[in-house]
Amino acid sequence: MDLKTLQNRIDKLNLNNLFKKIFNLRDVKDFVIKRNQEQLYKSGIDATGKKIKTYFANSPNVYSHATINYKRAKGQPDTIVTLKDTGAFYDTFKVSAENEYAELTANFEVHGESIAENVDTTNILGLVDENKKILIDYIKPLFLKEFKAEVLK
């Protein structure tokens, strides 16, 4: 292949389509979901890094005293809000790839109740900067492989 042909292929390459293709891979979707769920379950933080607290928390706790007792009885963490009491909320996490972005969504209505009644859900979905860097490292080789395949086909 000559340089002119190579340059033409690079010029015609649609990077948005390439990223969409990457974010439509099941492994990538699962990776994003896992990172967000681990961020919630292990650290109890939202996408901005802010510690999640329930609206009824007794400071400095993240839960009310009644919920702390409930969590302890179930053997669940009581010092961070994990949003994983039954796992039903976590089961609704989905990643969809659009033309210019990928979006993480979930159903905040679980068992007939809204999670928003107990916590601010504004930034629950999304990755903190550290997890974004880990995601970039994860998709970089996939992107480069797809880029080469498109340019060298």
GROMACS .gro file of C-alpha atoms in nm:
model
  153
    1MET     CA    1   0.000   0.000   0.000
    2ASP     CA    2   0.139   0.339  -0.092
    3LEU     CA    3   0.141   0.640   0.139
    4LYS     CA    4  -0.133   0.822  -0.051
    5THR     CA    5  -0.372   0.527  -0.010
    6LEU     CA    6  -0.281   0.502   0.358
    7GLN     CA    7  -0.341   0.875   0.409
    8ASN     CA    8  -0.680   0.852   0.233
    9ARG     CA    9  -0.788   0.565   0.459
   10ILE     CA   10  -0.683   0.754   0.770
   11ASP     CA   11  -0.864   1.068   0.650
   12LYS     CA   12  -1.185   0.870   0.589
   13LEU     CA   13  -1.170   0.689   0.921
   14ASN     CA   14  -1.460   0.773   1.153
   15LEU     CA   15  -1.321   0.764   1.507
   16ASN     CA   16  -1.670   0.789   1.659
   17ASN     CA   17  -1.769   0.466   1.486
   18LEU     CA   18  -1.450   0.303   1.610
   19PHE     CA   19  -1.521   0.401   1.971
   20LYS     CA   20  -1.884   0.295   1.935
   21LYS     CA   21  -1.765  -0.044   1.810
   22ILE     CA   22  -1.531  -0.078   2.111
   23PHE     CA   23  -1.802   0.017   2.362
   24ASN     CA   24  -2.043  -0.228   2.205
   25LEU     CA   25  -1.811  -0.517   2.289
   26ARG     CA   26  -1.959  -0.729   2.571
   27ASP     CA   27  -1.622  -0.738   2.754
   28VAL     CA   28  -1.596  -0.359   2.753
   29LYS     CA   29  -1.955  -0.314   2.872
   30ASP     CA   30  -1.897  -0.566   3.151
   31PHE     CA   31  -1.571  -0.391   3.245
   32VAL     CA   32  -1.741  -0.050   3.278
   33ILE     CA   33  -2.026  -0.196   3.483
   34LYS     CA   34  -1.788  -0.386   3.709
   35ARG     CA   35  -1.576  -0.075   3.772
   36ASN     CA   36  -1.883   0.129   3.867
   37GLN     CA   37  -2.023  -0.143   4.091
   38GLU     CA   38  -1.687  -0.194   4.265
   39GLN     CA   39  -1.662   0.181   4.316
   40LEU     CA   40  -2.000   0.170   4.491
   41TYR     CA   41  -1.953  -0.153   4.684
   42LYS     CA   42  -1.592  -0.116   4.795
   43SER     CA   43  -1.576   0.260   4.846
   44GLY     CA   44  -1.932   0.389   4.868
   45ILE     CA   45  -1.851   0.685   4.641
   46ASP     CA   46  -2.024   0.840   4.343
   47ALA     CA   47  -1.869   0.939   4.009
   48THR     CA   48  -1.729   1.261   4.158
   49GLY     CA   49  -1.558   1.075   4.443
   50LYS     CA   50  -1.810   1.202   4.698
   51LYS     CA   51  -1.908   0.962   4.978
   52ILE     CA   52  -2.269   0.851   4.938
   53LYS     CA   53  -2.493   0.910   5.242
   54THR     CA   54  -2.860   0.842   5.293
   55TYR     CA   55  -3.090   1.136   5.354
   56PHE     CA   56  -3.165   0.998   5.702
   57ALA     CA   57  -2.804   0.942   5.808
   58ASN     CA   58  -2.704   1.029   6.163
   59SER     CA   59  -2.378   1.218   6.124
   60PRO     CA   60  -2.100   1.109   6.098
   61ASN     CA   61  -2.262   0.782   5.983
   62VAL     CA   62  -2.385   0.724   5.628
   63TYR     CA   63  -2.701   0.548   5.750
   64SER     CA   64  -2.962   0.599   6.020
   65HIS     CA   65  -2.916   0.396   6.339
   66ALA     CA   66  -3.200   0.162   6.236
   67THR     CA   67  -3.039   0.093   5.899
   68ILE     CA   68  -2.700   0.033   6.060
   69ASN     CA   69  -2.861  -0.233   6.280
   70TYR     CA   70  -3.034  -0.385   5.974
   71LYS     CA   71  -2.709  -0.392   5.776
   72ARG     CA   72  -2.519  -0.551   6.063
   73ALA     CA   73  -2.787  -0.819   6.104
   74LYS     CA   74  -2.753  -0.905   5.734
   75GLY     CA   75  -2.372  -0.903   5.750
   76GLN     CA   76  -2.351  -0.610   5.508
   77PRO     CA   77  -2.120  -0.308   5.525
   78ASP     CA   78  -2.263  -0.033   5.744
   79THR     CA   79  -1.994   0.232   5.702
   80ILE     CA   80  -2.048   0.288   5.329
   81VAL     CA   81  -2.361   0.308   5.115
   82THR     CA   82  -2.319   0.029   4.860
   83LEU     CA   83  -2.669   0.036   4.705
   84LYS     CA   84  -2.653  -0.344   4.701
   85ASP     CA   85  -2.899  -0.465   4.961
   86THR     CA   86  -3.048  -0.737   4.739
   87GLY     CA   87  -2.842  -0.689   4.423
   88ALA     CA   88  -3.152  -0.604   4.218
   89PHE     CA   89  -3.029  -0.251   4.142
   90TYR     CA   90  -2.686  -0.379   4.029
   91ASP     CA   91  -2.862  -0.625   3.797
   92THR     CA   92  -3.011  -0.333   3.601
   93PHE     CA   93  -2.678  -0.171   3.502
   94LYS     CA   94  -2.634  -0.133   3.125
   95VAL     CA   95  -2.387   0.035   2.892
   96SER     CA   96  -2.501   0.168   2.557
   97ALA     CA   97  -2.272   0.311   2.294
   98GLU     CA   98  -2.391   0.615   2.103
   99ASN     CA   99  -2.222   0.804   1.820
  100GLU     CA  100  -2.014   1.031   2.040
  101TYR     CA  101  -2.028   0.876   2.386
  102ALA     CA  102  -2.101   0.568   2.590
  103GLU     CA  103  -2.369   0.584   2.857
  104LEU     CA  104  -2.409   0.385   3.176
  105THR     CA  105  -2.771   0.350   3.285
  106ALA     CA  106  -2.962   0.167   3.555
  107ASN     CA  107  -3.315   0.141   3.687
  108PHE     CA  108  -3.342   0.337   4.012
  109GLU     CA  109  -3.684   0.185   4.080
  110VAL     CA  110  -3.626  -0.142   4.269
  111HIS     CA  111  -3.889  -0.357   4.438
  112GLY     CA  112  -4.146  -0.083   4.391
  113GLU     CA  113  -3.934   0.181   4.561
  114SER     CA  114  -3.712   0.455   4.424
  115ILE     CA  115  -3.350   0.466   4.536
  116ALA     CA  116  -3.380   0.844   4.495
  117GLU     CA  117  -3.603   0.851   4.803
  118ASN     CA  118  -3.300   0.758   5.015
  119VAL     CA  119  -2.994   0.900   4.836
  120ASP     CA  120  -2.901   1.165   4.582
  121THR     CA  121  -2.871   0.963   4.260
  122THR     CA  122  -2.731   1.248   4.050
  123ASN     CA  123  -2.378   1.104   4.017
  124ILE     CA  124  -2.426   0.741   4.120
  125LEU     CA  125  -2.359   0.619   3.767
  126GLY     CA  126  -2.020   0.698   3.620
  127LEU     CA  127  -1.655   0.643   3.697
  128VAL     CA  128  -1.418   0.842   3.915
  129ASP     CA  129  -1.106   0.970   3.740
  130GLU     CA  130  -0.893   0.676   3.857
  131ASN     CA  131  -1.140   0.430   3.706
  132LYS     CA  132  -1.156   0.632   3.385
  133LYS     CA  133  -0.778   0.595   3.354
  134ILE     CA  134  -0.807   0.221   3.414
  135LEU     CA  135  -1.078   0.204   3.146
  136ILE     CA  136  -0.859   0.393   2.898
  137ASP     CA  137  -0.574   0.149   2.963
  138TYR     CA  138  -0.818  -0.138   2.910
  139ILE     CA  139  -0.961  -0.016   2.578
  140LYS     CA  140  -0.642   0.131   2.430
  141PRO     CA  141  -0.515  -0.200   2.283
  142LEU     CA  142  -0.864  -0.280   2.154
  143PHE     CA  143  -0.885   0.059   1.988
  144LEU     CA  144  -0.540   0.028   1.832
  145LYS     CA  145  -0.627  -0.318   1.696
  146GLU     CA  146  -0.948  -0.185   1.537
  147PHE     CA  147  -0.768   0.124   1.406
  148LYS     CA  148  -0.502  -0.091   1.235
  149ALA     CA  149  -0.764  -0.325   1.093
  150GLU     CA  150  -0.957  -0.034   0.942
  151VAL     CA  151  -0.652   0.144   0.801
  152LEU     CA  152  -0.472  -0.164   0.669
  153LYS     CA  153  -0.771  -0.353   0.527
   0.00000   0.00000   0.00000
